[in-house]
PDB file of C-alpha atoms and ligand atoms in Angstrom:
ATOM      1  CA  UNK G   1     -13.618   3.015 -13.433  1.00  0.00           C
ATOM      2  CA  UNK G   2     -15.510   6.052 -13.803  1.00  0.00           C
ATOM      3  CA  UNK G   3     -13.272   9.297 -15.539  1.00  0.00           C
ATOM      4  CA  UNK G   4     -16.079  11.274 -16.439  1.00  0.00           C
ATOM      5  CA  UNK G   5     -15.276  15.118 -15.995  1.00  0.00           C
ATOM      6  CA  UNK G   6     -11.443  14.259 -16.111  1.00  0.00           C
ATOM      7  CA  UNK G   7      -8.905  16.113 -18.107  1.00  0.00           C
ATOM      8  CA  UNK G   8      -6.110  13.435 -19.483  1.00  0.00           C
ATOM      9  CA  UNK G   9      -3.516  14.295 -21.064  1.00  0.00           C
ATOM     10  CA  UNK G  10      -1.484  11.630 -23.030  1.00  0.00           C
ATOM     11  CA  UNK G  11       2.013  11.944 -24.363  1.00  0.00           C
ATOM     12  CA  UNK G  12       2.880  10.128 -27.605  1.00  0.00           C
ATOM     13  CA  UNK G  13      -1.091   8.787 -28.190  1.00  0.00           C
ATOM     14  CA  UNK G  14      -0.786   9.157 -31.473  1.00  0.00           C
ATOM     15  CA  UNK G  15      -0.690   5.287 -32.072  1.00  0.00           C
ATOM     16  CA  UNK G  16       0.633   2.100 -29.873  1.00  0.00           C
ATOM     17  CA  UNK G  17       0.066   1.992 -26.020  1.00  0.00           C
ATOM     18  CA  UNK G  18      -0.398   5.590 -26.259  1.00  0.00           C
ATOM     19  CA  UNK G  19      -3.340   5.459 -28.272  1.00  0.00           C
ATOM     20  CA  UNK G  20      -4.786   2.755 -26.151  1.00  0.00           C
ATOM     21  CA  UNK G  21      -4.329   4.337 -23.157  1.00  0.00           C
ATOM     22  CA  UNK G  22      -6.466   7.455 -24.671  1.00  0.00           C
ATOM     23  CA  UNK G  23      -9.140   5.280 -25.789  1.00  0.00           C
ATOM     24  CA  UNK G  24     -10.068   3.687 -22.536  1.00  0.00           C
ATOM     25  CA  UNK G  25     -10.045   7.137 -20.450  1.00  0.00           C
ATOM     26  CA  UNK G  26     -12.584   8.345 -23.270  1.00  0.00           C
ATOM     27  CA  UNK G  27     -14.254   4.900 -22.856  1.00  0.00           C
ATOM     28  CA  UNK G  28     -14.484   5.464 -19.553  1.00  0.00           C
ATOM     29  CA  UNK G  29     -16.133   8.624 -20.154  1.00  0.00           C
ATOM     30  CA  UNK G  30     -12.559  11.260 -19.229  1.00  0.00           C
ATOM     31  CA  UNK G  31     -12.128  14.140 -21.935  1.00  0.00           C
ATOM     32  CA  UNK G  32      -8.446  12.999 -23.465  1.00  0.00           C
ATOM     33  CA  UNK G  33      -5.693  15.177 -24.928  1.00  0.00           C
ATOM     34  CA  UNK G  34      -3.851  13.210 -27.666  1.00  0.00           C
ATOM     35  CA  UNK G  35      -0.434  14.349 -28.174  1.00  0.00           C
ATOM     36  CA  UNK G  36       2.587  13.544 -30.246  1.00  0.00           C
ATOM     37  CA  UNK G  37       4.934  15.289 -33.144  1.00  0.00           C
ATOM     38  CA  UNK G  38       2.738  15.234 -35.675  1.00  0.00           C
ATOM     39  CA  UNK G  39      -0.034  18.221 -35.830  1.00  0.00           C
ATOM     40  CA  UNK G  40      -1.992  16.101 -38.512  1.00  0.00           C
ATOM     41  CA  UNK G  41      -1.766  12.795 -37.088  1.00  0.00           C
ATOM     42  CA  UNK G  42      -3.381  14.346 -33.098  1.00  0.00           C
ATOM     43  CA  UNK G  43      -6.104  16.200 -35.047  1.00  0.00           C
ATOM     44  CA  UNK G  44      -6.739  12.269 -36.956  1.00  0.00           C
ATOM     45  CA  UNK G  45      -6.404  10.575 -33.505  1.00  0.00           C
ATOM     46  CA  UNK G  46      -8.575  13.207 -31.640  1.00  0.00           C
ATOM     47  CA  UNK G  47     -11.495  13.108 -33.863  1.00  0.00           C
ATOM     48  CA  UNK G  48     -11.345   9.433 -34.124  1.00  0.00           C
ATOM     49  CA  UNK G  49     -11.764   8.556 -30.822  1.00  0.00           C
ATOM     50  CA  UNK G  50     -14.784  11.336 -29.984  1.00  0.00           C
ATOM     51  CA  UNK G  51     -15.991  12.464 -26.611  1.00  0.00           C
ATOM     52  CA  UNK G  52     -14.636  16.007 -26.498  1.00  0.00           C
ATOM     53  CA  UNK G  53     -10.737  14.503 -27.136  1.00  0.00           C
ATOM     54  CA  UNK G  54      -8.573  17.705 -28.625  1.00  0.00           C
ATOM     55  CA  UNK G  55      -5.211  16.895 -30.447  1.00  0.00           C
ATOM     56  CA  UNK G  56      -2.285  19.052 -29.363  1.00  0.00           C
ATOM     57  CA  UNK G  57       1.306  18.382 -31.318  1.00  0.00           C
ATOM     58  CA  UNK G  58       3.865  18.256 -29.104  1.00  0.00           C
ATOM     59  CA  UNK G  59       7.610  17.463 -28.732  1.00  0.00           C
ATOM     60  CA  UNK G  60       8.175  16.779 -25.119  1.00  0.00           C
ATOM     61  CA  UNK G  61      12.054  17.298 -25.605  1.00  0.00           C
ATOM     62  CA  UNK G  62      10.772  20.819 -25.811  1.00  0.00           C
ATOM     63  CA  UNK G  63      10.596  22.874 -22.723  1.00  0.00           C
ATOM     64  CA  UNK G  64       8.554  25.309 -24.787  1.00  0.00           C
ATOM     65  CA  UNK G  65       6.321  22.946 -26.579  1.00  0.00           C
ATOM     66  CA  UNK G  66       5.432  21.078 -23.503  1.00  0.00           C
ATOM     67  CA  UNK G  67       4.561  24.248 -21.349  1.00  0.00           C
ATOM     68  CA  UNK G  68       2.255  25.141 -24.293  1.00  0.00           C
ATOM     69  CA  UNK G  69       0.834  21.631 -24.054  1.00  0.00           C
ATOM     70  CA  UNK G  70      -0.317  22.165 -20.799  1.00  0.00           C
ATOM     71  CA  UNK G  71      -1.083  25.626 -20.619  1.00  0.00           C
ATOM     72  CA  UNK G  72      -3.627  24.890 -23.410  1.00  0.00           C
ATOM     73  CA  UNK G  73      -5.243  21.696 -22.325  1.00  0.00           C
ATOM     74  CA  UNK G  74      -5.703  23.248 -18.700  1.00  0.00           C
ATOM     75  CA  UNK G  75      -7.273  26.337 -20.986  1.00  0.00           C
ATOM     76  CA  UNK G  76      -9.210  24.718 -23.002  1.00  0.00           C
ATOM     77  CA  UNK G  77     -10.384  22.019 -20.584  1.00  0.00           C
ATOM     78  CA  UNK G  78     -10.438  23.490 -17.468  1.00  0.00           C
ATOM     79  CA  UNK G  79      -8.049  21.133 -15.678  1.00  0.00           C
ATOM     80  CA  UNK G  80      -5.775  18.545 -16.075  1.00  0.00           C
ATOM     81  CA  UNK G  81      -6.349  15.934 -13.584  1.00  0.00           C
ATOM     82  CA  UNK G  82      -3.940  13.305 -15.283  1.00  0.00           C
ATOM     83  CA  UNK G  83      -0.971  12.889 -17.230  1.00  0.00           C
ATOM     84  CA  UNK G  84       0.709   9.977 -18.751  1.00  0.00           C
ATOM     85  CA  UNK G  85       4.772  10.224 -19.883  1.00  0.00           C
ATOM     86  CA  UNK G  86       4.248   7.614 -22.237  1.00  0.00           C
ATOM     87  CA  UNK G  87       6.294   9.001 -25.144  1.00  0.00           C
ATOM     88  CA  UNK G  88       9.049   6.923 -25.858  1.00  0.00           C
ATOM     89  CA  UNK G  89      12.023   5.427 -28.018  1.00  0.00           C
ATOM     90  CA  UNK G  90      14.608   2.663 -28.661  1.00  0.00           C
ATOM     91  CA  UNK G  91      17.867   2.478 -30.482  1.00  0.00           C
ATOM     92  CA  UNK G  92      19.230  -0.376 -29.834  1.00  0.00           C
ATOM     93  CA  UNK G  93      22.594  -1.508 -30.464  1.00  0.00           C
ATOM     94  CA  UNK G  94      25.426  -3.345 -27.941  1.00  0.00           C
ATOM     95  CA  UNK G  95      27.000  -0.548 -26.001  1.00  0.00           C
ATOM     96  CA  UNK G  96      30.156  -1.111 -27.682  1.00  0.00           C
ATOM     97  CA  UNK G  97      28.293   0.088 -30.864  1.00  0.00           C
ATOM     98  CA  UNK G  98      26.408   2.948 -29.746  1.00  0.00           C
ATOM     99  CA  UNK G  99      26.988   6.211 -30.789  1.00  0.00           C
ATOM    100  CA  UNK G 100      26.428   9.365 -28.540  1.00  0.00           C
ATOM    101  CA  UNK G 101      23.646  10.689 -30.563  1.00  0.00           C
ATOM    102  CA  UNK G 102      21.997   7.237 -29.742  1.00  0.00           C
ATOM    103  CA  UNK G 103      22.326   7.455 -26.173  1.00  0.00           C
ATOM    104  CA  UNK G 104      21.663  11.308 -26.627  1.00  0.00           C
ATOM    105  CA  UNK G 105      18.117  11.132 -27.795  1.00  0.00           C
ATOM    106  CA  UNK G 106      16.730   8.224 -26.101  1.00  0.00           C
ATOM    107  CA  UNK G 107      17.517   9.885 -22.798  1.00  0.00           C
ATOM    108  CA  UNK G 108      16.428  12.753 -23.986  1.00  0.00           C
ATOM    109  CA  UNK G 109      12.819  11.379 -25.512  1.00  0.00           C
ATOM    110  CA  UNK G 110      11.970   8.456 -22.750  1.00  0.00           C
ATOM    111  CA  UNK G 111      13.856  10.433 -19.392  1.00  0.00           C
ATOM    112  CA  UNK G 112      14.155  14.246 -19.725  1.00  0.00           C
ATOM    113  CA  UNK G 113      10.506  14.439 -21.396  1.00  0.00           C
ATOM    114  CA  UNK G 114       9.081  12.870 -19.132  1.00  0.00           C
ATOM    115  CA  UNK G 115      10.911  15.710 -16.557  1.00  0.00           C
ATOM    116  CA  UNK G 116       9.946  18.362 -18.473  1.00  0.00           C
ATOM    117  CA  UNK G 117       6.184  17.089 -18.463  1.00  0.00           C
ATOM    118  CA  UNK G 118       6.108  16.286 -14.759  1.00  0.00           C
ATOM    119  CA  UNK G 119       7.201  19.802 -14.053  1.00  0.00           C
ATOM    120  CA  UNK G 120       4.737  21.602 -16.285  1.00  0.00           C
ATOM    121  CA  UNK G 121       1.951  19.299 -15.090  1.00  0.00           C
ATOM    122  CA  UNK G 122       2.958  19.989 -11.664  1.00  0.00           C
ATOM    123  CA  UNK G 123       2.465  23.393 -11.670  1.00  0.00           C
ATOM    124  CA  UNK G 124      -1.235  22.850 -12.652  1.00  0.00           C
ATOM    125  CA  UNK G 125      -1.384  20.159 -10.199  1.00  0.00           C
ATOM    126  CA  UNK G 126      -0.030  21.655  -7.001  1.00  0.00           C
ATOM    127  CA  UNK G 127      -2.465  24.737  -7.355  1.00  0.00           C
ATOM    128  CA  UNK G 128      -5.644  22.260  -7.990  1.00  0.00           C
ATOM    129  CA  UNK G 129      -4.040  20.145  -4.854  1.00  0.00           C
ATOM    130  CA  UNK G 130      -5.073  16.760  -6.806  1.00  0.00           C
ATOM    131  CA  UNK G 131      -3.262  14.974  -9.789  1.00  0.00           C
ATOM    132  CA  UNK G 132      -2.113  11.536 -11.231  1.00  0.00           C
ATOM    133  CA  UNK G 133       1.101  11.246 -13.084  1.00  0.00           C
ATOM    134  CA  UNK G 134       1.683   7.623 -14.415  1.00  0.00           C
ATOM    135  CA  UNK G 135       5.313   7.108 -16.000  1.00  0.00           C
ATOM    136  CA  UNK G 136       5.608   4.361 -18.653  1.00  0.00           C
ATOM    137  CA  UNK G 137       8.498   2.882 -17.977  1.00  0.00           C
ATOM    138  CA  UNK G 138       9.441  -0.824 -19.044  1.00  0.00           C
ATOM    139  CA  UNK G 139      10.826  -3.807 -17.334  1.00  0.00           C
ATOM    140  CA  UNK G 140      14.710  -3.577 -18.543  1.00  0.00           C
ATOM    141  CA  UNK G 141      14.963  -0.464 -16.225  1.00  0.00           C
ATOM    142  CA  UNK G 142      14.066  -3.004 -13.520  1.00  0.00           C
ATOM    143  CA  UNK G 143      16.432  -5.804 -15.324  1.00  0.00           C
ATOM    144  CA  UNK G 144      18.750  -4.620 -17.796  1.00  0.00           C
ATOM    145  CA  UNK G 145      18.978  -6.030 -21.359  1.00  0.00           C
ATOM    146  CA  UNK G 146      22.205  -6.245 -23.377  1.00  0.00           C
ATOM    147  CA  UNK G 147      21.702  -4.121 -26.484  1.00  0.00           C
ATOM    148  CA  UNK G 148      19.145  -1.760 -24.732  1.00  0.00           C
ATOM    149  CA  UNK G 149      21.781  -0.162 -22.726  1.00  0.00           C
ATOM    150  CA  UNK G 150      20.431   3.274 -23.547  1.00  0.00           C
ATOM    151  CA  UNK G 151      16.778   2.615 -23.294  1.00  0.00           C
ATOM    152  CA  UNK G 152      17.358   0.579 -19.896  1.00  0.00           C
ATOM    153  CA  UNK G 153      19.195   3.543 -18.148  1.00  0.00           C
ATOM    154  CA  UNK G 154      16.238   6.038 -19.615  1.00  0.00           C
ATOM    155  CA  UNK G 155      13.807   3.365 -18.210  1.00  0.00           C
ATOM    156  CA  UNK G 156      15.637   2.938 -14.793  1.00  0.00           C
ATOM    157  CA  UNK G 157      16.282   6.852 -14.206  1.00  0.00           C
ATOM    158  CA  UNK G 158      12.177   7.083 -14.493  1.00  0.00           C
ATOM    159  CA  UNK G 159      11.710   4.868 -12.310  1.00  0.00           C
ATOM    160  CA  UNK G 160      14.159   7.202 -10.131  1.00  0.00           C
ATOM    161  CA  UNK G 161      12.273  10.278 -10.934  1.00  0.00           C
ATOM    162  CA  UNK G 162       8.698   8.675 -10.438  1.00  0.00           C
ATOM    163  CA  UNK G 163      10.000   7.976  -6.973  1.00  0.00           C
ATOM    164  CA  UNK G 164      11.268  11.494  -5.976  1.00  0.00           C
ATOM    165  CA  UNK G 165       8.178  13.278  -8.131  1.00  0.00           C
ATOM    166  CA  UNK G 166       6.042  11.354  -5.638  1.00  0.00           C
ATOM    167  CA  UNK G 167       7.587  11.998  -2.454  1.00  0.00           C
ATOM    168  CA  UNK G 168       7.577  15.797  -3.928  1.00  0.00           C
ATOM    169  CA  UNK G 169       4.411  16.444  -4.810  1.00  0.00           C
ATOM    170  CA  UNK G 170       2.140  13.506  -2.438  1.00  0.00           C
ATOM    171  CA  UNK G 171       2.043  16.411   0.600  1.00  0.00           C
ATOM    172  CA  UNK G 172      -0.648  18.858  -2.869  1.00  0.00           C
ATOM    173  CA  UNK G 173      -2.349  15.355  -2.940  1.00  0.00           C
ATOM    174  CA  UNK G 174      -0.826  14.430  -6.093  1.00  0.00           C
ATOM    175  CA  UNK G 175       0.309  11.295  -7.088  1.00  0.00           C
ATOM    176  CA  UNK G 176       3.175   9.322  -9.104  1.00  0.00           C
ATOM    177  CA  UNK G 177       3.789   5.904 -10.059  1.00  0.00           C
ATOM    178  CA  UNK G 178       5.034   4.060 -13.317  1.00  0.00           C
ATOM    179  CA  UNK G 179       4.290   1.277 -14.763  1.00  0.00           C
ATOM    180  CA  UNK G 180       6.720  -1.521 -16.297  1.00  0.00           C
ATOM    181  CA  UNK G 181       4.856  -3.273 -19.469  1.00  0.00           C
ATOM    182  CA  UNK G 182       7.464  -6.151 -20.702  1.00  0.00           C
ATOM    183  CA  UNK G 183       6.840  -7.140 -24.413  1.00  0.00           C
ATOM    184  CA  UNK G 184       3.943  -5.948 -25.534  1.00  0.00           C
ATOM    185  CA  UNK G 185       2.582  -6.401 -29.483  1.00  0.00           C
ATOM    186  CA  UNK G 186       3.186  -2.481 -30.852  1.00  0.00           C
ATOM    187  CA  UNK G 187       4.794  -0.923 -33.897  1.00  0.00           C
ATOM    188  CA  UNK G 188       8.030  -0.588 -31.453  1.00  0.00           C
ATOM    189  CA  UNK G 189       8.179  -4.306 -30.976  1.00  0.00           C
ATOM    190  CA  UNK G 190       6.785  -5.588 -34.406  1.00  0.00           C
ATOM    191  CA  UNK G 191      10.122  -5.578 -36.320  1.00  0.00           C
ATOM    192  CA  UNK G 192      12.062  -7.628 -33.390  1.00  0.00           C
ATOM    193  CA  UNK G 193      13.900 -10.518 -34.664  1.00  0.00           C
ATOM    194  CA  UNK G 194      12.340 -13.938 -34.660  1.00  0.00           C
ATOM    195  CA  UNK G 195      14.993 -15.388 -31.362  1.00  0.00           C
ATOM    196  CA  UNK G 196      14.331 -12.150 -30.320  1.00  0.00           C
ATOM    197  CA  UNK G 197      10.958 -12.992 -29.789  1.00  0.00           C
ATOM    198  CA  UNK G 198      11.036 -16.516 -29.032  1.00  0.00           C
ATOM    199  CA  UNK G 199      13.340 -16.352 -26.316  1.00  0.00           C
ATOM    200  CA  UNK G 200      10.689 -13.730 -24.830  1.00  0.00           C
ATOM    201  CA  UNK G 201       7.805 -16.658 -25.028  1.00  0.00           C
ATOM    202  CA  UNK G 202      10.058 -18.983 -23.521  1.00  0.00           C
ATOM    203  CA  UNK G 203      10.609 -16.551 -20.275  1.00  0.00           C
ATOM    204  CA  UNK G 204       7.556 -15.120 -20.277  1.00  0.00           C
ATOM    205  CA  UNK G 205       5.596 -17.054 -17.403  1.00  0.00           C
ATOM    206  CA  UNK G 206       2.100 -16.437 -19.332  1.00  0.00           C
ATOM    207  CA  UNK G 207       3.508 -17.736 -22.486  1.00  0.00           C
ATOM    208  CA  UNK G 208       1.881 -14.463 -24.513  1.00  0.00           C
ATOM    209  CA  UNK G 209       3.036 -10.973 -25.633  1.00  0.00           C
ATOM    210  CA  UNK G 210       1.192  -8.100 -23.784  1.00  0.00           C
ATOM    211  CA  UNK G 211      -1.092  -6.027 -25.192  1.00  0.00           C
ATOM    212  CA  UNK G 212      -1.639  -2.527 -25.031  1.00  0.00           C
ATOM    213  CA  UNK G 213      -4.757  -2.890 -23.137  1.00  0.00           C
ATOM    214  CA  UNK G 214      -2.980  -4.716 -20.631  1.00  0.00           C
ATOM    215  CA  UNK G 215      -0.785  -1.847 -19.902  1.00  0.00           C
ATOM    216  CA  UNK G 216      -4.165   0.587 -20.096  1.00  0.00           C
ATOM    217  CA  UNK G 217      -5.418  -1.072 -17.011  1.00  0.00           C
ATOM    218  CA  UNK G 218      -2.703  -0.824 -15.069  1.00  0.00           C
ATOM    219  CA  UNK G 219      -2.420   3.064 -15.949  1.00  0.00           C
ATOM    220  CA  UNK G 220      -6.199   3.321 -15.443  1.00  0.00           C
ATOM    221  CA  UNK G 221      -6.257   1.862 -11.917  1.00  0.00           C
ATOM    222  CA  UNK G 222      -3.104   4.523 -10.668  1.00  0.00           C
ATOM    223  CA  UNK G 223      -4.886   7.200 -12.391  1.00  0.00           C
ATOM    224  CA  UNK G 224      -8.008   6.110 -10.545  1.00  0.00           C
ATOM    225  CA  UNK G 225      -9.870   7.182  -7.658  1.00  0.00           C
ATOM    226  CA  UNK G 226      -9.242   4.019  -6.147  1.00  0.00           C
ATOM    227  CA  UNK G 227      -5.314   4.367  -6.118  1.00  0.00           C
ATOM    228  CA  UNK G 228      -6.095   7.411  -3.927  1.00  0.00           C
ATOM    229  CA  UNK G 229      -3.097   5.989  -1.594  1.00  0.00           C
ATOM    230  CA  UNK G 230      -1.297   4.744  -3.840  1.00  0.00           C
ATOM    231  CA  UNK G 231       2.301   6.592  -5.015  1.00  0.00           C
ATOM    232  CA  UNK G 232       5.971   5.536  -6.186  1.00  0.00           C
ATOM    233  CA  UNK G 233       5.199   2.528  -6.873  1.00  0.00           C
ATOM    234  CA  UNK G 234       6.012   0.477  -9.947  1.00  0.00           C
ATOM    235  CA  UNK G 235       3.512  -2.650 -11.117  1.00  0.00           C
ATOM    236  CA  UNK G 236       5.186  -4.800 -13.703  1.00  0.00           C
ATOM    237  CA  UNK G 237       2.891  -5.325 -16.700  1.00  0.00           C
ATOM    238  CA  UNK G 238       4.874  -8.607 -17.740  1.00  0.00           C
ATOM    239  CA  UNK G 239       3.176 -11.560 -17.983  1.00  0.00           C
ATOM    240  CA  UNK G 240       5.816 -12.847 -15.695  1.00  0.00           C
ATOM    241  CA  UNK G 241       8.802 -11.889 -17.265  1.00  0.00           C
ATOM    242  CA  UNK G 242      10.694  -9.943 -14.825  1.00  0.00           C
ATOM    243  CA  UNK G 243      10.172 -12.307 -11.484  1.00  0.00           C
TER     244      UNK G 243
HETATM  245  P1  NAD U 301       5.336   3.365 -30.467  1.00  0.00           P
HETATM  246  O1  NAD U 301       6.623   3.592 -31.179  1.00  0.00           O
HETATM  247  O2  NAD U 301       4.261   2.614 -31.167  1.00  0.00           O
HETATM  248  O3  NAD U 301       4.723   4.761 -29.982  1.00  0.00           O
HETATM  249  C1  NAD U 301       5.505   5.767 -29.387  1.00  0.00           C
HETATM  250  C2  NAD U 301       4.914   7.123 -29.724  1.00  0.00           C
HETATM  251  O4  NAD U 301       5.740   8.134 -29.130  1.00  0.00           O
HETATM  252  C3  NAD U 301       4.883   7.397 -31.241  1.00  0.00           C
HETATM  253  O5  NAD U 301       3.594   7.796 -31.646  1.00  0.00           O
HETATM  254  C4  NAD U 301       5.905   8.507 -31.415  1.00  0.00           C
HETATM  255  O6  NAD U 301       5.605   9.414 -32.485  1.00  0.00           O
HETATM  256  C5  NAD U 301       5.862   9.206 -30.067  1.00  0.00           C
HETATM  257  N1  NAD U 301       7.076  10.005 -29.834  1.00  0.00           N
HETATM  258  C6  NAD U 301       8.354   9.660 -30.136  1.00  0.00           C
HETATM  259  N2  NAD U 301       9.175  10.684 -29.837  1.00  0.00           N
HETATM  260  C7  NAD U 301       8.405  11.685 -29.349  1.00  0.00           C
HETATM  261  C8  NAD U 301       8.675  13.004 -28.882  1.00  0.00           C
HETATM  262  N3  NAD U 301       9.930  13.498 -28.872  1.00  0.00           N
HETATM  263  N4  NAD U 301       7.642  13.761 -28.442  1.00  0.00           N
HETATM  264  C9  NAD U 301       6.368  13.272 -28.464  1.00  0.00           C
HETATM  265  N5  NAD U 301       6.053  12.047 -28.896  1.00  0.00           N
HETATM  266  C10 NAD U 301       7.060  11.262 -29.342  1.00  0.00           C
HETATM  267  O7  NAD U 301       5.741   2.645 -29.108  1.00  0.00           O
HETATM  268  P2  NAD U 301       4.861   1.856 -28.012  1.00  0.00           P
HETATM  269  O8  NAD U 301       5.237   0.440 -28.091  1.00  0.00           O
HETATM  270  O9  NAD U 301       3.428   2.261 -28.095  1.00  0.00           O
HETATM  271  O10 NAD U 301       5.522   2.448 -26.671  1.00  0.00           O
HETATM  272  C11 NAD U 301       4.894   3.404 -25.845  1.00  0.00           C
HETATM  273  C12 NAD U 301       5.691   3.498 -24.549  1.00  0.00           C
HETATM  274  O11 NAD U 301       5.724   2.218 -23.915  1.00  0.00           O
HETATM  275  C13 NAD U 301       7.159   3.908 -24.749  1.00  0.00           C
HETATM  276  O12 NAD U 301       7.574   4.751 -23.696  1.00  0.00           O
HETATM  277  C14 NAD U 301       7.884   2.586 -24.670  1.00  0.00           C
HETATM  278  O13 NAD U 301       9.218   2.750 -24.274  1.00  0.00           O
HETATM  279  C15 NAD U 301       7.056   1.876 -23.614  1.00  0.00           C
HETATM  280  N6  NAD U 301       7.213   0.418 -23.640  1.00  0.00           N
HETATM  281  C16 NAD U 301       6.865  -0.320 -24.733  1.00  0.00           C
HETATM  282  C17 NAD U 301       7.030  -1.697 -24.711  1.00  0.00           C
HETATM  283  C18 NAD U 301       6.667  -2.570 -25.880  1.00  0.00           C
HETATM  284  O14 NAD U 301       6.952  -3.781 -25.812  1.00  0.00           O
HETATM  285  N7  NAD U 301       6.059  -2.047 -26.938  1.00  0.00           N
HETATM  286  C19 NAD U 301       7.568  -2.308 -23.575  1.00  0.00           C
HETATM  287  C20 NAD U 301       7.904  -1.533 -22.479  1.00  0.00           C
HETATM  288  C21 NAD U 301       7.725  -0.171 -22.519  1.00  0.00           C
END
């Protein structure tokens, strides 16, 4: 796939799937934005991966950081012809457990971010009449998972918003789709108890974690050319785990 001359802009690329993601647009020859909360870290990650890629700090719970986000990668870019909500959170605990603050600020990160990104990006989108939005969302908002009860709802209500972002914004020729990566080998994942992580191999059909160039692809093809009619959809990036 061919992004050369394409402005993407990635939230929370400062390392995991995030990071990934940024790589192969830049691989594929796209000019990437990395962003996250760290000003250092963006610069690091920017200069790192090369072809023209800018770091812009970022918290996306901010309505003011993210319009700056946007308003300077269009500026200093000239466009932004992708974006990527892939900034994200757990804190897990059984619901009987949870505190508010928990619930709080993983809907706030993973759900109302990725709101207050879609609407910016929007903006630059509608007036351009072309754009790709790709949501990373995860299966448990498709399944559920006891002790994810917060993450799950921010994952499922993304899903929600990927659907009515797309039926918004398809008639300025911009698109909207997520995609649902199951367990995949990151610093989010790494510290997951040993059951934890056998009982995923045992359901997983491909009998492997994911990695985060699996999920890449998947975010690569809807931010393609070739998913041109493609929009609020949601592709499991599983190995199998969610059928
Ligand atoms: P990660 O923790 O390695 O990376 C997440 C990044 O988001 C970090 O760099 C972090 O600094 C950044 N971030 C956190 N809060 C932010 C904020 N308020 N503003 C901007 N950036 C912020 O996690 P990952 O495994 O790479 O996950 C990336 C995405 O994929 C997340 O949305 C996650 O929910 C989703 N996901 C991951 C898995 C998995 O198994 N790892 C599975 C399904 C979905």
């Amino acid at each position: 796939m061919d992004f050369k001359g394409k402005v993407i802009v990635v939230t929370g690329s400062g390392r995991g799937i995030g990071r990934t993601i940024a790589e192969r647009f830049a691989k594929a020859g796209g000019t990437v934005v990395i962003s996250d909360l760290d000003d250092a870290t963006v610069r690091q990650v920017a200069s790192e991966i090369g072809g023209g890629a800018i770091g812009i700090a970022a918290n996306v719970t901010s309505a003011d950081d993210v319009a700056r986000l946007l308003e300077e990668a269009s500026s200093k870019l000239g466009s932004v012809d992708v974006v990527v909500n892939n900034a994200g959170i757990t804190r897990d605990t059984l619901m009987i457990r949870m505190d508010e603050k928990d619930w709080d600020m993983v809907l706030d990160i993973n759900l109302k971010g990725a709101f207050l990104v879609t609407k910016a990006a929007s903006r630059i989108m509608m007036k351009q009449r072309r754009g790709r939005i790709v949501n990373i969302s995860s299966v448990v908002g498709l399944t559920g998972n006891a002790g994810q009860s917060n993450y799950s709802a921010s994952k499922a209500g993304l899903i929600g918003l990927t659907k009515s972002a797309a039926k918004e914004l398809a008639s300025r020729g911009v698109t909207v789709n997520a995609v649902a990566p199951g367990y995949i080998e990151t610093e989010m994942t790494k510290n997951l108890p040993e059951a934890v992580r056998d009982d995923y191999m045992t359901r997983i059909a491909l009998k492997r974690p994911g990695s985060p160039d699996d999920v890449a692809s998947a975010v690569m093809f809807f931010a393609s050319d070739e998913a041109a009619y493609v929009t609020g959809q949601v592709l499991a990036v599983d190995g199998g785990l969610s059928m």
